[in-house]
Coordinates of C-alpha atoms (C1' of nucleotides) in Angstrom, one line a residue:
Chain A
X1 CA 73.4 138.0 96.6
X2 CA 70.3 136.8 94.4
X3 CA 72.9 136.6 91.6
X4 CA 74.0 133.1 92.7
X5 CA 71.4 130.8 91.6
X6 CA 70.8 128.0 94.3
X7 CA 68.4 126.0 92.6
X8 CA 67.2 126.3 88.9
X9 CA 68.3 129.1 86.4
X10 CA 72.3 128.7 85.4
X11 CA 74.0 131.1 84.9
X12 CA 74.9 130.2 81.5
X13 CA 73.5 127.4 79.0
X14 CA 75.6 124.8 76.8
X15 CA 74.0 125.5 72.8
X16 CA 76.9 124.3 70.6
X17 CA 74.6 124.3 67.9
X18 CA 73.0 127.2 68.3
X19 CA 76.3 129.6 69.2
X20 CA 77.9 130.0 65.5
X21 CA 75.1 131.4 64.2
X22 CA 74.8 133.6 67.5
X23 CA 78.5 134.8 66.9
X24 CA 77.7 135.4 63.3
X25 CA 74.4 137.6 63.7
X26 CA 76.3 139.6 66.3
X27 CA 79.7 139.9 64.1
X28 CA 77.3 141.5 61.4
X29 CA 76.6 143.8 64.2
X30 CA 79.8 145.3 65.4
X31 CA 82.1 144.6 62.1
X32 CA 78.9 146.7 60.5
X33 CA 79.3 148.7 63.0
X34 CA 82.6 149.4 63.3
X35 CA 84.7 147.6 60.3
X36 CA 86.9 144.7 60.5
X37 CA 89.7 146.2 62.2
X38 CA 88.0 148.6 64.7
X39 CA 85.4 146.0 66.0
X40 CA 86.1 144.3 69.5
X41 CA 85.7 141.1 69.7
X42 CA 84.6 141.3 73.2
X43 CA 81.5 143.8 72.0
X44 CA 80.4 140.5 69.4
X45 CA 80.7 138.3 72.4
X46 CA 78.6 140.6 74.4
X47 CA 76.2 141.2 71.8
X48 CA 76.1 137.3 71.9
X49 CA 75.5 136.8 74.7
X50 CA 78.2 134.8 75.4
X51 CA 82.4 135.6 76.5
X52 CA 85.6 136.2 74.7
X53 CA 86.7 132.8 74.7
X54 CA 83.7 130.8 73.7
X55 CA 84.5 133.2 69.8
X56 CA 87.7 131.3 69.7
X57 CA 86.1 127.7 70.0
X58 CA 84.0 128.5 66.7
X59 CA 86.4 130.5 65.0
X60 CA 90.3 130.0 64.6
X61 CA 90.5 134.0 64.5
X62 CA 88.8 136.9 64.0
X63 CA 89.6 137.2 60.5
X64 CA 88.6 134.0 59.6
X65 CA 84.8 135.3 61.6
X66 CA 84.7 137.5 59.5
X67 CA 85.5 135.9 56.0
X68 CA 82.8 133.0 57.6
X69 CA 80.3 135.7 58.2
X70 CA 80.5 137.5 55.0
X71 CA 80.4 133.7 53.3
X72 CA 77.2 132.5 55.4
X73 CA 74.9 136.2 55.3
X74 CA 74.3 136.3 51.7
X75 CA 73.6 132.5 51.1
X76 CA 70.4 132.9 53.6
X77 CA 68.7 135.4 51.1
X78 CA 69.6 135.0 47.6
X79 CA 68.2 131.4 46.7
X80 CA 64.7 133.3 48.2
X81 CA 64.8 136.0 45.6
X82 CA 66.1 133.6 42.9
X83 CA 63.0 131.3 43.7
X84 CA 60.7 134.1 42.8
X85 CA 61.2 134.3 39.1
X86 CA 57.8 134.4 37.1
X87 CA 57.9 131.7 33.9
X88 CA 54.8 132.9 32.4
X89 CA 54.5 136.7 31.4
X90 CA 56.2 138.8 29.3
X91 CA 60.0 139.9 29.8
X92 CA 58.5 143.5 30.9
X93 CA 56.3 141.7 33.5
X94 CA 59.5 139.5 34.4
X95 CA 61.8 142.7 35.2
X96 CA 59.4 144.6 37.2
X97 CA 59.0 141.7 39.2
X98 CA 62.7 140.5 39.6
X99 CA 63.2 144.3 40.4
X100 CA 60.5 144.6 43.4
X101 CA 62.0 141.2 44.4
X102 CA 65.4 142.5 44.2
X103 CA 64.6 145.8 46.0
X104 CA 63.3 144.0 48.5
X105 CA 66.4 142.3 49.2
X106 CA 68.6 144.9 48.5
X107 CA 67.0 147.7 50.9
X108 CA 67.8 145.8 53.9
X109 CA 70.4 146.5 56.4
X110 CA 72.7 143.2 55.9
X111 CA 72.6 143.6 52.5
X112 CA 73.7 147.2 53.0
X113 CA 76.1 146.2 55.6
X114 CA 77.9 143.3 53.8
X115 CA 78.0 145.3 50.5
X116 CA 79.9 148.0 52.5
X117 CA 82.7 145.6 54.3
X118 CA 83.1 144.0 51.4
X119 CA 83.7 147.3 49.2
X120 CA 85.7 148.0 51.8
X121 CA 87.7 145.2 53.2
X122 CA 87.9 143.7 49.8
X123 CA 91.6 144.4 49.0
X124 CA 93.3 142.2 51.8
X125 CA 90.5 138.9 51.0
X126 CA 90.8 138.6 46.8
X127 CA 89.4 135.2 47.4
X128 CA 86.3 136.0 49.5
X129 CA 85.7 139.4 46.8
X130 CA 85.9 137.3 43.7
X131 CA 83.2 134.7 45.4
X132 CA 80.8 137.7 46.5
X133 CA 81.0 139.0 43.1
X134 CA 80.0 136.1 41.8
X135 CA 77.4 135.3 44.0
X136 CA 76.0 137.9 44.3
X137 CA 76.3 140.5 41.8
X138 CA 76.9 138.5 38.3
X139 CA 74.2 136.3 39.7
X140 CA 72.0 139.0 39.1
X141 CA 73.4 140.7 36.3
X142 CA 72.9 137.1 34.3
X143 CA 69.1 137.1 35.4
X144 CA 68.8 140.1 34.2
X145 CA 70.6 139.9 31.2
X146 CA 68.4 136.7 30.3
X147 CA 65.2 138.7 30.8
X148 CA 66.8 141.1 28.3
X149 CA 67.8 138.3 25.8
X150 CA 63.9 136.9 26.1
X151 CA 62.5 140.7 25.9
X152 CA 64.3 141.1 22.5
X153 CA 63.2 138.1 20.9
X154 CA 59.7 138.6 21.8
X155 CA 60.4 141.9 20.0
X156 CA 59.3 143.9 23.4
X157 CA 62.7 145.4 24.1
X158 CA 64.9 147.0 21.6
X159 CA 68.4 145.4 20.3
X160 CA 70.7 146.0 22.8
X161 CA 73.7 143.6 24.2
X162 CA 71.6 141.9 27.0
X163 CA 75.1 141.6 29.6
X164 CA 75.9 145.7 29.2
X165 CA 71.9 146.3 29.7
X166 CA 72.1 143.5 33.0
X167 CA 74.8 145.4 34.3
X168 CA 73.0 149.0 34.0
X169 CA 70.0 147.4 35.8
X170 CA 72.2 146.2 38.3
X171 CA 74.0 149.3 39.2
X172 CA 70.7 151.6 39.2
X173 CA 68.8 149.0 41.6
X174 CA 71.6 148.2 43.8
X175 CA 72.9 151.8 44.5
X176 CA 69.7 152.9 44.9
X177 CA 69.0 150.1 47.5
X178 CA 71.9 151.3 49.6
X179 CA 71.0 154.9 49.3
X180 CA 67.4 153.9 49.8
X181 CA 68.7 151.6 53.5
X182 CA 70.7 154.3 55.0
X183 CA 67.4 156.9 53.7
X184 CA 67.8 159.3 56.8
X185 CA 71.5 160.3 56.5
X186 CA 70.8 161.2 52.2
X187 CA 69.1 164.6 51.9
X188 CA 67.8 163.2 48.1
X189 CA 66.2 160.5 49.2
X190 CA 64.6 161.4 52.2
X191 CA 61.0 162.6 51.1
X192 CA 61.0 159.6 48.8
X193 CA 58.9 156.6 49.7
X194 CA 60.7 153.0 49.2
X195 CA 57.5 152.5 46.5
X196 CA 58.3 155.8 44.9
X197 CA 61.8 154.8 44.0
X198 CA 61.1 151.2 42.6
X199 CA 58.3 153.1 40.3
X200 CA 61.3 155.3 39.2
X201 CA 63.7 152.6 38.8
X202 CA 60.9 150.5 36.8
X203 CA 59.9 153.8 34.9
X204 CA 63.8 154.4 33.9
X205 CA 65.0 150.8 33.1
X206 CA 62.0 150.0 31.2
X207 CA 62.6 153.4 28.5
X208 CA 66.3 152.4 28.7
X209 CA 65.8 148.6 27.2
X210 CA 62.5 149.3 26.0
X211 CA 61.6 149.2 21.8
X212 CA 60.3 153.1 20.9
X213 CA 56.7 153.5 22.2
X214 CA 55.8 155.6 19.0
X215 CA 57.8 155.2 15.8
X216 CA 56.6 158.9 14.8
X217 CA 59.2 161.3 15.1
X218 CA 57.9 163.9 17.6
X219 CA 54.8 163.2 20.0
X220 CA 54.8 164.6 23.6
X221 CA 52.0 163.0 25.1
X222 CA 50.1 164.8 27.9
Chain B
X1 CA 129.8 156.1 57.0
X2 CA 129.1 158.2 53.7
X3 CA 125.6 158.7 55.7
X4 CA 126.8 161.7 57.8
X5 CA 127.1 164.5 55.5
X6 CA 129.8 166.8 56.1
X7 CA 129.1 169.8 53.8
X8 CA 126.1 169.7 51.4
X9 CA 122.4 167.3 51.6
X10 CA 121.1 167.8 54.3
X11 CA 119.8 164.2 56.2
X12 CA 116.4 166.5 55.9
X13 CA 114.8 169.9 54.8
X14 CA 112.4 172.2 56.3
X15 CA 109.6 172.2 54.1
X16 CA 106.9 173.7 56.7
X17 CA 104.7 175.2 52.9
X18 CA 104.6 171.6 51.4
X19 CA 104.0 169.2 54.3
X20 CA 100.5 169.4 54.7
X21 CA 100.0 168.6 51.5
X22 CA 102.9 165.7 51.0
X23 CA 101.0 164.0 54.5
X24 CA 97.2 164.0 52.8
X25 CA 99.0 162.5 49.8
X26 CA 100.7 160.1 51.6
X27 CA 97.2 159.8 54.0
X28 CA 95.2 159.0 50.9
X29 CA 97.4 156.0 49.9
X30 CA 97.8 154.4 53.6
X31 CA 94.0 155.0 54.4
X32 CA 93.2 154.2 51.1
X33 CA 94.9 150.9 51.5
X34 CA 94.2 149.7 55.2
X35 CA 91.4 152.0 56.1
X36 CA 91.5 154.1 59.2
X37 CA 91.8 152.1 62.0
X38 CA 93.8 150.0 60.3
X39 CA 96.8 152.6 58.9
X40 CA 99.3 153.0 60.8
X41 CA 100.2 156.7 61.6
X42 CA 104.7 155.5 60.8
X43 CA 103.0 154.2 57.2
X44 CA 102.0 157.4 56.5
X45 CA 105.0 159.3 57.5
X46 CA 107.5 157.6 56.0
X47 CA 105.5 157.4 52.5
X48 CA 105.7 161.1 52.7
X49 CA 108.9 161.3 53.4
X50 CA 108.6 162.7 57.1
X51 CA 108.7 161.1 60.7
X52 CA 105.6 160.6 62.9
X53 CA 106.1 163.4 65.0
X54 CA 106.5 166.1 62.2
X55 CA 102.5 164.6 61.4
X56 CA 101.5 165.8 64.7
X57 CA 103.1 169.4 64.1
X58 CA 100.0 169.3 61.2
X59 CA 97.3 167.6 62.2
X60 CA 96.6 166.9 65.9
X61 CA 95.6 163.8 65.7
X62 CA 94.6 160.6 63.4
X63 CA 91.3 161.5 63.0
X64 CA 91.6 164.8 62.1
X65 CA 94.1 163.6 59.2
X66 CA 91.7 161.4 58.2
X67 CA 88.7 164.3 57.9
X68 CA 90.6 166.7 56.6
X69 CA 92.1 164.7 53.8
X70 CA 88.3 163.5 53.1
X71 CA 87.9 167.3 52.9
X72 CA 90.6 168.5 50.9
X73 CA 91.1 166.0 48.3
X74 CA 87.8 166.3 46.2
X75 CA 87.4 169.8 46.2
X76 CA 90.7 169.2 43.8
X77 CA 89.1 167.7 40.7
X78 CA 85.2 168.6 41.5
X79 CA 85.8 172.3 39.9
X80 CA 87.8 171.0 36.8
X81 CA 85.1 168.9 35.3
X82 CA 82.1 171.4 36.0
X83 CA 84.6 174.1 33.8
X84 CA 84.0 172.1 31.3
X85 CA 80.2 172.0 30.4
X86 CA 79.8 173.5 27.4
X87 CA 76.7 176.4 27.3
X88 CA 75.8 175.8 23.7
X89 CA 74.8 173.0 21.5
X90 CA 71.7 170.8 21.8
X91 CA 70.7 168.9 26.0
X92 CA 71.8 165.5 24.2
X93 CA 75.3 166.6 23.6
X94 CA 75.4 168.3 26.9
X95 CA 74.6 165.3 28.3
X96 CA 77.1 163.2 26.5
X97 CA 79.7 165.7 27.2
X98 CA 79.3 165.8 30.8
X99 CA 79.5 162.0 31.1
X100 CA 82.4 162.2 29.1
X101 CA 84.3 164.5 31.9
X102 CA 82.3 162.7 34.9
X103 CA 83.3 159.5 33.2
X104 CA 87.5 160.5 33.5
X105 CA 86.9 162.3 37.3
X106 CA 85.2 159.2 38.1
X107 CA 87.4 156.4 37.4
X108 CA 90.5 158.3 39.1
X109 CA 92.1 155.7 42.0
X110 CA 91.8 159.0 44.2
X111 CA 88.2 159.2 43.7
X112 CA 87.5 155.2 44.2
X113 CA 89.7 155.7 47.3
X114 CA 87.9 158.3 48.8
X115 CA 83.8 157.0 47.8
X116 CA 84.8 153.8 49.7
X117 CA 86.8 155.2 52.5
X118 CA 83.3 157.4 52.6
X119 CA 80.9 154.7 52.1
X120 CA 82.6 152.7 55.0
X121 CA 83.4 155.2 57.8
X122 CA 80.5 158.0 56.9
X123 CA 78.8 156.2 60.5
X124 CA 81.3 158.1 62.8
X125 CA 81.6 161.3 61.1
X126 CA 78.0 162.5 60.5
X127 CA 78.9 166.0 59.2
X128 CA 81.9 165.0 56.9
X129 CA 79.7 162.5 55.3
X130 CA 76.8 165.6 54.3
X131 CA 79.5 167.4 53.4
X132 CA 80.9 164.9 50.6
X133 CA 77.5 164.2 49.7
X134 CA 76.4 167.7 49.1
X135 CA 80.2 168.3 46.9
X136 CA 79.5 165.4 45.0
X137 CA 77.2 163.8 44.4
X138 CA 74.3 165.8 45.0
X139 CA 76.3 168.7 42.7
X140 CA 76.6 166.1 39.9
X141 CA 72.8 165.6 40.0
X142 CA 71.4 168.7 40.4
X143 CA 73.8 169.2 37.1
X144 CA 72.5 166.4 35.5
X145 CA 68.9 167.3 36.5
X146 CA 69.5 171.0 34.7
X147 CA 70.4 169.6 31.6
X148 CA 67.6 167.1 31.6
X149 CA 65.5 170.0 32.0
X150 CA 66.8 171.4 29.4
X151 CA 66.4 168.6 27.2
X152 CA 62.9 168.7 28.1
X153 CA 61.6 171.6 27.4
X154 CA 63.6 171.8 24.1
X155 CA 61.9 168.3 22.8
X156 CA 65.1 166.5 23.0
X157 CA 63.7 164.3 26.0
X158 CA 60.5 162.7 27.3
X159 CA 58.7 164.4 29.9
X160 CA 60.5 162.7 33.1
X161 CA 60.8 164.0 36.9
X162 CA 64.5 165.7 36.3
X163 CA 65.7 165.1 39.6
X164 CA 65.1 161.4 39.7
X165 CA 66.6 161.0 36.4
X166 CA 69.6 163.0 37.2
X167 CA 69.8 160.3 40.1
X168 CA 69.7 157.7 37.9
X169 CA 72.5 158.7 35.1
X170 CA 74.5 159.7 38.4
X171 CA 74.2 156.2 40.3
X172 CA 74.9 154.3 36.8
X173 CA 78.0 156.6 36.0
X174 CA 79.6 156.5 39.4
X175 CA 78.9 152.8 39.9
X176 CA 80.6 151.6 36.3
X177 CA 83.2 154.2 37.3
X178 CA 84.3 152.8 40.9
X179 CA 84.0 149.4 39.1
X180 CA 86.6 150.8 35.9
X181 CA 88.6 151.7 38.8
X182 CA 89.1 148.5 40.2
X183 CA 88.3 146.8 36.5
X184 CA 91.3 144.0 37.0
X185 CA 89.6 142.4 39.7
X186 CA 86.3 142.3 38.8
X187 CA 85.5 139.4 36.0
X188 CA 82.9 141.8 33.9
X189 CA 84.6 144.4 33.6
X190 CA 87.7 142.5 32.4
X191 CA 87.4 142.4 28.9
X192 CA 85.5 146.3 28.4
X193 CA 87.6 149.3 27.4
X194 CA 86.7 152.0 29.1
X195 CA 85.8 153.8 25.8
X196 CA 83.3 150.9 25.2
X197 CA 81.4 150.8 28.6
X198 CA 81.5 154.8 28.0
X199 CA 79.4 154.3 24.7
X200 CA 77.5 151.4 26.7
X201 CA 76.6 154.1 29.4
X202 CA 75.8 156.6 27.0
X203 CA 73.8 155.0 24.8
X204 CA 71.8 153.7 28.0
X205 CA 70.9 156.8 29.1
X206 CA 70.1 158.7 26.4
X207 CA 67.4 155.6 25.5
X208 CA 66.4 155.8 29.1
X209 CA 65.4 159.6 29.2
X210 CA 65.4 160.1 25.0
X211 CA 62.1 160.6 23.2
X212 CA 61.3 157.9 21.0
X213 CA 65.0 157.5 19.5
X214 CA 66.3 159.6 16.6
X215 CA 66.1 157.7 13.0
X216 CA 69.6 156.1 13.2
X217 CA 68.6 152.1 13.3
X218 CA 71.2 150.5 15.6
X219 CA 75.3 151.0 15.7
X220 CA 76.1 147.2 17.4
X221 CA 80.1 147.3 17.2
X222 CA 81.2 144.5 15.6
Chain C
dA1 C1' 130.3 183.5 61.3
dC2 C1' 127.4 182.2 64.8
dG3 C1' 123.6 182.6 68.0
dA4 C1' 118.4 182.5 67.8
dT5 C1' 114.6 180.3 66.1
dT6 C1' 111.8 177.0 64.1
dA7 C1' 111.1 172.5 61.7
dC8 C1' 111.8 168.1 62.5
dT9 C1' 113.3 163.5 64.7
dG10 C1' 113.1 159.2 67.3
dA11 C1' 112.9 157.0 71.5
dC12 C1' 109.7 156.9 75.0
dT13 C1' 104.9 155.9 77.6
dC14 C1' 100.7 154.0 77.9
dA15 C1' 96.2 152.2 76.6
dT16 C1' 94.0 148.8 74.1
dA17 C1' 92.5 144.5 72.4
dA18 C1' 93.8 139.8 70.2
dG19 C1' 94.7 135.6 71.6
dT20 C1' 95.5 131.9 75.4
dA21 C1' 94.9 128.6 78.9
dA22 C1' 93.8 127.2 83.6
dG23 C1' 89.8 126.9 86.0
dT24 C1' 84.6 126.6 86.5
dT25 C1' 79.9 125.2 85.5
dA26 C1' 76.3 122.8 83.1
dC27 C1' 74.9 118.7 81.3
dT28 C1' 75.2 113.3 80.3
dC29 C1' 75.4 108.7 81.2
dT30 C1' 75.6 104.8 84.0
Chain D
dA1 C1' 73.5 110.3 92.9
dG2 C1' 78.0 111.5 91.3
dA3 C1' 82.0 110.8 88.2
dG4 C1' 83.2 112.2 83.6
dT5 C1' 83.3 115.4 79.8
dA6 C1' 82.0 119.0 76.9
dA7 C1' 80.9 124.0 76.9
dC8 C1' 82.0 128.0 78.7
dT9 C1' 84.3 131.8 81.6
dT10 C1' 87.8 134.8 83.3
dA11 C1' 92.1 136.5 84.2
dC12 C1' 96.2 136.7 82.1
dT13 C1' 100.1 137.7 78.5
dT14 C1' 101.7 140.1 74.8
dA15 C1' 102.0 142.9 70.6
dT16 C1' 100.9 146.9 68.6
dG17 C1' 100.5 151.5 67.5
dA18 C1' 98.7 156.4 69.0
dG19 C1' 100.3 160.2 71.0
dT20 C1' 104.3 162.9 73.6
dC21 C1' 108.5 165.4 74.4
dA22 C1' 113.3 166.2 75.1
dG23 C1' 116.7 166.8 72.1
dT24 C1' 118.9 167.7 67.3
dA25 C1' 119.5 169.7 62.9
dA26 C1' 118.5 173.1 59.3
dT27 C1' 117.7 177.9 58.3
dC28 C1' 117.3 182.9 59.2
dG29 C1' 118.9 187.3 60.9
dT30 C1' 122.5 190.2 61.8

DNA sequence: ACGATTACTGACTCATAAGTAAGTTACTCT
DNA sequence: AGAGTAACTTACTTATGAGTCAGTAATCGT
């Protein structure tokens, strides 16, 4: 009745240049949803507001979405964090700020989505893994290890190899981010506030790397 | 032609004791390797030696399989490696000893298997997922929590919330373990025996939660 | 030895969703 | 304006695999 416009208002609007990134937002969606091989491709073309077909003249397949989606996501966020490395400080200032930087990017829900497909749809796309783990965990573990490396010249952290102490970092902040996303469904960390957690983090990692407060043998202070 | 057996070997046995068991075994591959939408019900049968329809005299349907196998499988191992804590002898070696046994439990295939097939289809099965959480996890920290207590109170350690350290040494444990697990495919882990990123974990903890580090100056292999 | 019973098989149905292509609508350019 | 074309839709085909069930083979009881 009203549905068929006579004058202004199509029903639909030509945005080739606006649709991948449509298709891709809404495959983060479903496949996030859902997983690669349970997601419809008719709920992502919903959810994009366009139909079925229009997905096939972006995408060969819906593989091939899927690889391009998990490609494209993390390349928005990571030069952002990257960016934010203090020069000036010292290597303790430097790591608890790359680590609030970090949490911040890590506690949100594509981070925790794509981190979860790719854990779990990594065995059939060894390609698209190996380039993930490069981008985006070694990336960090590297940042962190150079922190390290700086931290023990200046003689504020103690000797310790800078790439196994990188990796440590990376494990405790990233798990926790993911716990820390999905907060309401983990009884442990549910009465813990987001700021709570990146003190504890900070706390942890800084004793783990850190030279020996007190060279005295024992000395409980307060 | 020598297929139809005349008089002995039978083309099949009635094993009604052992098929549950053969089909989660056979589950925990397939699912393990496609995920569940993905595995095919046939997959499953014919790796445990069976035909579809004998699945179904088992498990009523694919979902079921798929919680029940997420059910049965950990409760396996879990008790074996709490056996082992050892009562006596001071919260450091405790500590050591227990992420000795974690470390072995946690690099198992069935284990990486079944913390991603967890991590990526906890969304649809709300109560399996607590479940898992509170066996595992949760269990392994509120174990790592009591010996940190421990370690407290007897000097050993520095005075640190319990239950967010215990959360700590658990996330870095399981993490390096999923990622032993999968070691060949992931570039740094490549060249680490396990034995070494065991000392690398240990020695990061114990610094982490330690009081100001025992005399010894620094053991750097090599 | 030979029914009776129970464990198991395999060929079937049927729903679902990927991919396709012919048709339709919005926009462009003269 | 109105022909031309690029963007998009919709109805279709087809493959696949979950779940079923009538029948078959092994084992038990006597």
């Amino acid at each position: 009745m009203s549905e068929s416009t006579h004058a202004n208002s199509p029903r639909w609007r030509r945005l080739p240049g606006e649709r991948p990134r449509q298709i891709l937002d809404a495959a983060l969606e479903v496949f996030g949803e859902r997983g690669l091989a349970a997601a419809r491709l008719e709920d992502i073309a919903r959810s994009a507001g366009v139909s079925k077909g229009t997905i096939y003249l972006y995408f060969p397949n819906k593989e091939a979405l899927f690889c391009e989606m998990i490609r494209e996501i993390p390349s928005r966020h990571i030069a952002s964090v990257e960016a934010m490395i203090s020069e000036s400080a010292t290597a303790r200032e430097q790591l608890r700020a790359y680590l609030r930087n970090s949490w911040d990017y890590v506690r949100t829900p594509p981070f925790e989505i794509l981190y979860r497909l790719i854990l779990s749809e990594l065995h059939h796309f060894p390609d698209l893994y190996e380039q993930f783990i490069e981008e985006v965990p070694m990336r960090s573990m590297r940042i962190l290890a150079g922190i390290v490396t700086r931290g023990i010249e200046s003689g504020e952290f103690r000797e310790i190899d800078p790439l196994a102490a990188g990796r440590m970092l990376h494990s405790v902040l990233f798990v926790h981010g993911v716990w820390a996303a999905k907060r309401a469904r983990i009884p442990f960390m549910r009465d813990l506030s987001d700021n709570q957690v990146l003190d504890q983090l900070v706390d942890f990692c800084l004793h783990a790397i850190g030279q020996a407060p007190a060279p005295t043998a024992s000395h409980v202070h307060t």
